[in-house]
XYZ file of N, CA and C in Angstrom:
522
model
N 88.762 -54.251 50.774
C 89.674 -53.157 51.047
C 88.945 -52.139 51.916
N 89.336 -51.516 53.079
C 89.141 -50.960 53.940
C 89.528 -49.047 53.214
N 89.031 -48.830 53.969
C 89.765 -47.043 53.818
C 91.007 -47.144 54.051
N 91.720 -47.236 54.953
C 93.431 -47.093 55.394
C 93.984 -47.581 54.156
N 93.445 -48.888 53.863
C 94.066 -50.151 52.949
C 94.191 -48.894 51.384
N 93.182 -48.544 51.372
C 92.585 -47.219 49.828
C 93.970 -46.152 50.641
N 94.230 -46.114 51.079
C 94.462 -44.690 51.533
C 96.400 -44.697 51.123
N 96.686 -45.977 52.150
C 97.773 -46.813 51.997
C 98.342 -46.971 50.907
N 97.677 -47.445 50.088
C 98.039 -48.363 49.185
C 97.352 -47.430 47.372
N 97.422 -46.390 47.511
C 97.511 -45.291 46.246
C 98.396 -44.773 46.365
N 98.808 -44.543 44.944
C 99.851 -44.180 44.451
C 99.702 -43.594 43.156
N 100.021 -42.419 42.370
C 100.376 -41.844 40.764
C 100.670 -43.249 40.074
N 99.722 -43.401 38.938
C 100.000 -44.336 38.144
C 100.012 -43.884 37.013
N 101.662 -44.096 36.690
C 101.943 -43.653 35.340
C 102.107 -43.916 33.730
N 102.146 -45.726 34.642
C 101.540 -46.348 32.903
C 100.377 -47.473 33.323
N 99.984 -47.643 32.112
C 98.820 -48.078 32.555
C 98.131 -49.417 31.394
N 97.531 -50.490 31.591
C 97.373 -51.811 30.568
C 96.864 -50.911 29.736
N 96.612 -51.649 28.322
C 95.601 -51.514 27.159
C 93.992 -51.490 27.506
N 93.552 -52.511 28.710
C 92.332 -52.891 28.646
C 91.061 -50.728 29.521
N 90.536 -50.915 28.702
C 89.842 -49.675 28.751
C 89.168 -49.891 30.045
N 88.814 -48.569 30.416
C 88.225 -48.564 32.231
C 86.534 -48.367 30.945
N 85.292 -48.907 31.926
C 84.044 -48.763 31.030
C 83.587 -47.545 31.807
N 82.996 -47.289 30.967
C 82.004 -46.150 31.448
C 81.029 -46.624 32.574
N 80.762 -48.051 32.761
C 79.886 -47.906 33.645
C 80.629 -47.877 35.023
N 81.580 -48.487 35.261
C 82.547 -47.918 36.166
C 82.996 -46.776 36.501
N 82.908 -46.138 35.414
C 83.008 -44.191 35.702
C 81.821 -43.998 36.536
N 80.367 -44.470 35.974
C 79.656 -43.850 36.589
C 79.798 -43.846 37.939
N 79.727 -45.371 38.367
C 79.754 -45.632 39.504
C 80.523 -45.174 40.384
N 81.921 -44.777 40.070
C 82.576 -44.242 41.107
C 81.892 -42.620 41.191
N 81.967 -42.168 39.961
C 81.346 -41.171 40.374
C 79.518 -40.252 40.774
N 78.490 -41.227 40.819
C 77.935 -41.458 41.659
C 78.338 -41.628 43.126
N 79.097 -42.504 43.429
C 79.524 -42.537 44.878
C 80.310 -41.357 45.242
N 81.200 -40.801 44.245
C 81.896 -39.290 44.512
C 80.981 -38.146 44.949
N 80.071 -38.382 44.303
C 78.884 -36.867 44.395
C 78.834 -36.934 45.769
N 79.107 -37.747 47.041
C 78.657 -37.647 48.066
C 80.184 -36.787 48.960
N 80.940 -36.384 48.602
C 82.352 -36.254 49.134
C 82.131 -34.487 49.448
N 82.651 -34.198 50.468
C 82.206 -33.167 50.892
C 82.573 -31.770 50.358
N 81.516 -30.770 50.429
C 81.740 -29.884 49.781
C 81.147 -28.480 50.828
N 81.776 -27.619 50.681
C 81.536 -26.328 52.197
C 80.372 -26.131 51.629
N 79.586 -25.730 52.511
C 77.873 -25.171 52.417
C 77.337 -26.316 51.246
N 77.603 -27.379 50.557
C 76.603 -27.859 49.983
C 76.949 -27.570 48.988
N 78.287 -26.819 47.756
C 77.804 -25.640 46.907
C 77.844 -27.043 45.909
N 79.274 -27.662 45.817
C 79.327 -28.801 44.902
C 79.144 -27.912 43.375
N 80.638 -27.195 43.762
C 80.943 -26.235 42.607
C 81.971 -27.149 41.629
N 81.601 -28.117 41.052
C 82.138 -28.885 40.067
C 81.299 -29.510 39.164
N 81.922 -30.373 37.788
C 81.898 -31.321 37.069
C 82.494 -32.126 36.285
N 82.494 -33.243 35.893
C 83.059 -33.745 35.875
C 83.060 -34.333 33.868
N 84.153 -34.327 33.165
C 84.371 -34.590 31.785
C 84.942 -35.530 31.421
N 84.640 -36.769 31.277
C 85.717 -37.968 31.302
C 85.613 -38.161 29.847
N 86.594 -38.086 29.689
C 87.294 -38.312 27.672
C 87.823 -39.634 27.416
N 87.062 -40.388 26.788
C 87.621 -41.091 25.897
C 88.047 -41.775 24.418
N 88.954 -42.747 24.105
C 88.424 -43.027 21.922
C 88.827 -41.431 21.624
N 88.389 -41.028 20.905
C 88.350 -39.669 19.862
C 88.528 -38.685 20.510
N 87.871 -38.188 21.583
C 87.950 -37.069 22.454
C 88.978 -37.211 22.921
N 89.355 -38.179 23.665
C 90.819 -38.450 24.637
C 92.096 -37.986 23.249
N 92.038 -38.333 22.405
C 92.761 -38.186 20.898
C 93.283 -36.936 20.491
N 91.590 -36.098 20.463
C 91.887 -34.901 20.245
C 92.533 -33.748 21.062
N 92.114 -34.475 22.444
C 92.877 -33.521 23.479
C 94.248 -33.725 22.966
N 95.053 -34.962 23.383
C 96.721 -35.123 23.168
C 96.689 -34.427 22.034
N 96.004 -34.353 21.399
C 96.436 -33.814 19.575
C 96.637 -32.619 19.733
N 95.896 -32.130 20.221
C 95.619 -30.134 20.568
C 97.067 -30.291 21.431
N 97.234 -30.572 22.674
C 98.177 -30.319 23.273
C 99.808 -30.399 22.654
N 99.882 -31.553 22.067
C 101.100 -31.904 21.261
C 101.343 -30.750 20.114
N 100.358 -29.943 19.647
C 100.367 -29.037 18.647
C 100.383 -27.709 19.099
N 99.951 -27.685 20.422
C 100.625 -26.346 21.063
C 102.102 -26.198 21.733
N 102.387 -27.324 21.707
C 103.799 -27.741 22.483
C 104.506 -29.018 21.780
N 104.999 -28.736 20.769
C 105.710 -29.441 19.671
C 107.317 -29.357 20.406
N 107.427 -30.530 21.052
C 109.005 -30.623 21.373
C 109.434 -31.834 21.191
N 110.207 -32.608 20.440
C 110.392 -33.864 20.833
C 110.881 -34.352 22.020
N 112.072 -33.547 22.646
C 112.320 -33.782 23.752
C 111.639 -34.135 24.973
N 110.276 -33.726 24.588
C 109.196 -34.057 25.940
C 108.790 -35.569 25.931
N 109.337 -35.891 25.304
C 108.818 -37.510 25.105
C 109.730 -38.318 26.332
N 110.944 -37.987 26.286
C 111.789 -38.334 27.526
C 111.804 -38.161 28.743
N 110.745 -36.904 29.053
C 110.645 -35.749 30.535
C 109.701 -35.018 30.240
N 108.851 -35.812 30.586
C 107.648 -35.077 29.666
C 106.133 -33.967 31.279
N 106.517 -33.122 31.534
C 105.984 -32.490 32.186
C 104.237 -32.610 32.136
N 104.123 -32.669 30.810
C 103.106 -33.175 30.114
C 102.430 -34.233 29.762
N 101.992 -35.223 30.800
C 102.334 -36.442 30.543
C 101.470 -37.043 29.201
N 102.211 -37.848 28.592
C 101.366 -38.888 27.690
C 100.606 -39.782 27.743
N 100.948 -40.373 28.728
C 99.779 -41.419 29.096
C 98.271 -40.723 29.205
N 97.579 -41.610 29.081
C 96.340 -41.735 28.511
C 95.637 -40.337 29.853
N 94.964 -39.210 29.748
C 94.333 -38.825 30.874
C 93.537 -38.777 29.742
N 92.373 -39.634 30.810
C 91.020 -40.054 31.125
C 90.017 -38.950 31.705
N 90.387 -37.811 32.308
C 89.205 -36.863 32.758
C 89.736 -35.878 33.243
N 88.599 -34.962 32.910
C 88.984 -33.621 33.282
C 87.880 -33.204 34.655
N 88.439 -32.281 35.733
C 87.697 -31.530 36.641
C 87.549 -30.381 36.477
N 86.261 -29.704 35.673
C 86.453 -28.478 35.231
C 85.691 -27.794 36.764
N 86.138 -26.441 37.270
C 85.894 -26.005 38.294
C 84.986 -24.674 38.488
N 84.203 -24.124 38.950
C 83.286 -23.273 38.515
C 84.331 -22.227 39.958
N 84.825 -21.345 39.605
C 85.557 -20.656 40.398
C 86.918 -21.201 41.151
N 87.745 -20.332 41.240
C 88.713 -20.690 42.031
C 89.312 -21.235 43.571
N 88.198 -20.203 44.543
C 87.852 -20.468 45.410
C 87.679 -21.651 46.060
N 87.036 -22.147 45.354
C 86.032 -23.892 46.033
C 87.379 -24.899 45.358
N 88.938 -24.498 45.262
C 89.548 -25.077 44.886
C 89.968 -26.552 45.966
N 89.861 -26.141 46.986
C 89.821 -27.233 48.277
C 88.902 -28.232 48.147
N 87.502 -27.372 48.028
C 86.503 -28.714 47.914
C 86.493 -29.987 46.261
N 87.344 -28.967 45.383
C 86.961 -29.665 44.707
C 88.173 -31.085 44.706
N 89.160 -30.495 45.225
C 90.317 -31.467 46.013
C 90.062 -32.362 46.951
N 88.768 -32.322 47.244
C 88.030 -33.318 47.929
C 87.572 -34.922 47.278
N 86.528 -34.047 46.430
C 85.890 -34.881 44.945
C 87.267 -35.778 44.859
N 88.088 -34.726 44.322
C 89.440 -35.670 43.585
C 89.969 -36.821 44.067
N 90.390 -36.627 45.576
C 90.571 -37.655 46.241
C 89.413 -38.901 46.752
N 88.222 -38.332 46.824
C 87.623 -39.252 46.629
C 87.799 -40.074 45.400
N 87.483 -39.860 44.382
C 87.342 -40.329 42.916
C 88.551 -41.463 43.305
N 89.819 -41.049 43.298
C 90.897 -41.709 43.473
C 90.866 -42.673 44.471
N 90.026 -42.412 45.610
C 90.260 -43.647 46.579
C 89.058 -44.757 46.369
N 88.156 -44.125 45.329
C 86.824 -45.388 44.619
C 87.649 -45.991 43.453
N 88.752 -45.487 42.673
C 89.134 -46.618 41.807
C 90.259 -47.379 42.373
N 91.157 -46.472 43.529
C 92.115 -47.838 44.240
C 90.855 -48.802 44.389
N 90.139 -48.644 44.837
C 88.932 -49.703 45.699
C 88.961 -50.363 44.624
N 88.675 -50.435 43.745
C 87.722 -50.979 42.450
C 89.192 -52.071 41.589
N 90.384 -51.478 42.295
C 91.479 -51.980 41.652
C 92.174 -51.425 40.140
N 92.140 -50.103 39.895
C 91.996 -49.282 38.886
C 93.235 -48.301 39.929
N 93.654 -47.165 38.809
C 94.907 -46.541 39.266
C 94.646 -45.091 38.731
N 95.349 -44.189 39.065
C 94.966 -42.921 38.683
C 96.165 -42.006 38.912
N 96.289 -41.114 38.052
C 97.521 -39.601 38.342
C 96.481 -38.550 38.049
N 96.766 -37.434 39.380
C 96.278 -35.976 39.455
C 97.460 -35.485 38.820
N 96.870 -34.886 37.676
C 97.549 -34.317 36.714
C 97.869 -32.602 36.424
N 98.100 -31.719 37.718
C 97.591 -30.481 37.345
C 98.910 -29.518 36.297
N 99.551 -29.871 35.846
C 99.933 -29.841 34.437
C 99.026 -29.333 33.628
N 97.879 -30.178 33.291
C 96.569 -29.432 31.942
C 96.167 -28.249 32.819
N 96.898 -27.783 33.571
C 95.909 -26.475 34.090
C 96.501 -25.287 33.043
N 97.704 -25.709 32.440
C 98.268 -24.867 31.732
C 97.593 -25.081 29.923
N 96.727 -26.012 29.906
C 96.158 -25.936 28.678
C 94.401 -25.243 28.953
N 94.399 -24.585 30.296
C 92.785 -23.542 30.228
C 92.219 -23.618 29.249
N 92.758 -22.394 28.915
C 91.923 -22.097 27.603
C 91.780 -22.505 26.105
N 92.153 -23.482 26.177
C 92.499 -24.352 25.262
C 91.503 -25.829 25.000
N 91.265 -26.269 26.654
C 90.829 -27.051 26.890
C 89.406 -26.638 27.059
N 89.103 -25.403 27.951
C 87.656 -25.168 27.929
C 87.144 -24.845 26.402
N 87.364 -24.296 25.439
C 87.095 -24.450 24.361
C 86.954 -26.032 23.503
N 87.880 -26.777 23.814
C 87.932 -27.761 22.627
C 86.813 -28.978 23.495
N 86.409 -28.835 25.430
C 85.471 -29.452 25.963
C 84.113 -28.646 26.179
N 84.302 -27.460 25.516
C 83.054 -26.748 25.284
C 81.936 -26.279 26.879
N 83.149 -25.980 27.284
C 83.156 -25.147 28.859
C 82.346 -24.295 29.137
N 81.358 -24.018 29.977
C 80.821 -22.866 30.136
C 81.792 -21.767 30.533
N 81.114 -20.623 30.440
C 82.267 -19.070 30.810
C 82.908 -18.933 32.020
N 82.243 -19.543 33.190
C 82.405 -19.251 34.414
C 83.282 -20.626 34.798
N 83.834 -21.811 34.033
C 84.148 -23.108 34.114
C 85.325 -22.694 33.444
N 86.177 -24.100 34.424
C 87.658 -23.927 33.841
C 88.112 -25.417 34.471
N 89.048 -25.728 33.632
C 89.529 -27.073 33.990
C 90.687 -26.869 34.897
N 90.610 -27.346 36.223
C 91.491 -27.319 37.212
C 92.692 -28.449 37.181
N 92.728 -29.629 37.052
C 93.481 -30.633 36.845
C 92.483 -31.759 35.474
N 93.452 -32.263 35.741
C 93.289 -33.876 34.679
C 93.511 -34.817 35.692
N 93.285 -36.407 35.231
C 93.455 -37.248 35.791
C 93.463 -38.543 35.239
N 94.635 -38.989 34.993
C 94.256 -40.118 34.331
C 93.883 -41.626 34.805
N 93.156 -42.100 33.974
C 92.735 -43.177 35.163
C 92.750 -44.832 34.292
N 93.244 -45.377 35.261
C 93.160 -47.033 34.071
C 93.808 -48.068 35.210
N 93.805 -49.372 34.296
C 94.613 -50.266 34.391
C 95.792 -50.127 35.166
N 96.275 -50.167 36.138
C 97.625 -49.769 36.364
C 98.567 -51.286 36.015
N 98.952 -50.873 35.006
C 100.616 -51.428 34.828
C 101.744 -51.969 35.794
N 101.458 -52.613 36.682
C 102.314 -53.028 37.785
C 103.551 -53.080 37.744
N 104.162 -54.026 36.286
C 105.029 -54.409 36.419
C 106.447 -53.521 35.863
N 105.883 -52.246 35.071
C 106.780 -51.182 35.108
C 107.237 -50.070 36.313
N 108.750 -50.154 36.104
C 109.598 -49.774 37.266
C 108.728 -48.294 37.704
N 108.189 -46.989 36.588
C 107.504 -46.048 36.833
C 106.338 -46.149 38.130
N 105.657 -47.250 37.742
C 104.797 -47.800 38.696
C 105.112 -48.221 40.327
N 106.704 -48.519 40.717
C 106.981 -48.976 41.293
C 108.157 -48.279 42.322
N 108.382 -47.074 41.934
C 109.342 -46.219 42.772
C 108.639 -46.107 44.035
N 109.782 -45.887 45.375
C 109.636 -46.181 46.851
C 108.769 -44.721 46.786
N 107.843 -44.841 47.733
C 106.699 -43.992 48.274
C 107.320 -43.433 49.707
N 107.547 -42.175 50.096
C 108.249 -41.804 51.323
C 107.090 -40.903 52.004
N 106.778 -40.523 53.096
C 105.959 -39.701 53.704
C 106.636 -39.405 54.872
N 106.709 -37.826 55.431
C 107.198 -37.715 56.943
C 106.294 -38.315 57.569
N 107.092 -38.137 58.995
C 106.374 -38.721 60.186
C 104.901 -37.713 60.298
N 104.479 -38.291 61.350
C 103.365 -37.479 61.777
C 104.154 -36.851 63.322
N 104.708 -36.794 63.759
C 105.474 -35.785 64.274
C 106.282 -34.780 63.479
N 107.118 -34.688 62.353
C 106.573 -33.600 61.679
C 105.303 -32.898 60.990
N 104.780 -33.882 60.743
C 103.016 -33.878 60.123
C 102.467 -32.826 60.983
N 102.394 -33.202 62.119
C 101.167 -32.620 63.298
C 101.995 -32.299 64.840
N 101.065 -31.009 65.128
C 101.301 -30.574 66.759
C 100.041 -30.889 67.295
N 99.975 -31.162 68.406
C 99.258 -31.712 69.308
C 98.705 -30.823 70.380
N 98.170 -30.056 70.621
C 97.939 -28.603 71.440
C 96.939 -29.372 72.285
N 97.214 -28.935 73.770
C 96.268 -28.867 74.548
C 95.252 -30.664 74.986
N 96.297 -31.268 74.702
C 95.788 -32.692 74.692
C 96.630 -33.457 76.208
């Protein structure tokens, strides 16, 4: 798989197999992430990947701050499994760390693995930097869940639309 092919061919994956992504595959993508660009070098992030018990307790905390059944149908919040958090050391470096992200995401298309940017948990802050034991100046910017992607559910499979790149882009001086 090429870059275009990664680039192309991602998509929000919203359900996802049973079989667990390993940790050594975390590493690896993210090893290769650390290299994704960041202004001046600052590489104002880190990275919290939850799983088993931790992954547990998060949904648990969340479901108990937001007790609706109805969310189970339309769930803003999603249920499926998120796999990691990007906690962000300022607001600012919010671009670069949107960098990382998309990297991360275009090393597990590669790898054949699926992922949803989840920024939804941005509304569980303070909630989350406490129960992942956050430094003061750290805050969790999005979630992301990451796995197996589930192919054969229709969620998985809704048409992908993008404008043109003539609305996309002007062309000055060329």
């Amino acid at each position: 798989m090429n870059v275009t092919e990664a680039v192309r061919g991602r998509r929000s994956i919203r359900d996802f197999l049973p079989d667990p992504v390993s940790v050594e595959v975390l590493r690896e993508v993210f090893d290769t992430a650390r290299w994704a660009p960041s202004g001046s070098n600052i590489q104002a992030w880190r990275i919290v990947a939850v799983a088993g018990a931790e992954r547990e307790a998060v949904i648990r905390m969340t479901r108990e701050l937001r007790p609706d059944p109805a969310r189970e149908a339309n769930d803003p919040y999603p249920i499926y499994p998120p796999n990691l958090w990007e906690p962000l050391r300022g607001r600012r470096f919010a671009a670069h760390l949107g960098m990382l992200i998309q990297t991360v995401a275009l090393l597990l298309e590669e790898r054949g693995l699926g992922c949803c940017m989840q920024e939804a948990w941005a509304s569980f802050r303070p909630e989350l930097a406490t129960l992942l034991k956050l430094g003061s100046e750290e805050m969790v910017y999005c979630g992301m869940a990451v796995g197996h992607p589930d192919r054969s559910k229709p969620v998985n499979q809704f048409p992908r639309n993008r404008v043109g790149v003539d609305e996309l882009a002007e062309f000055r001086g060329f």
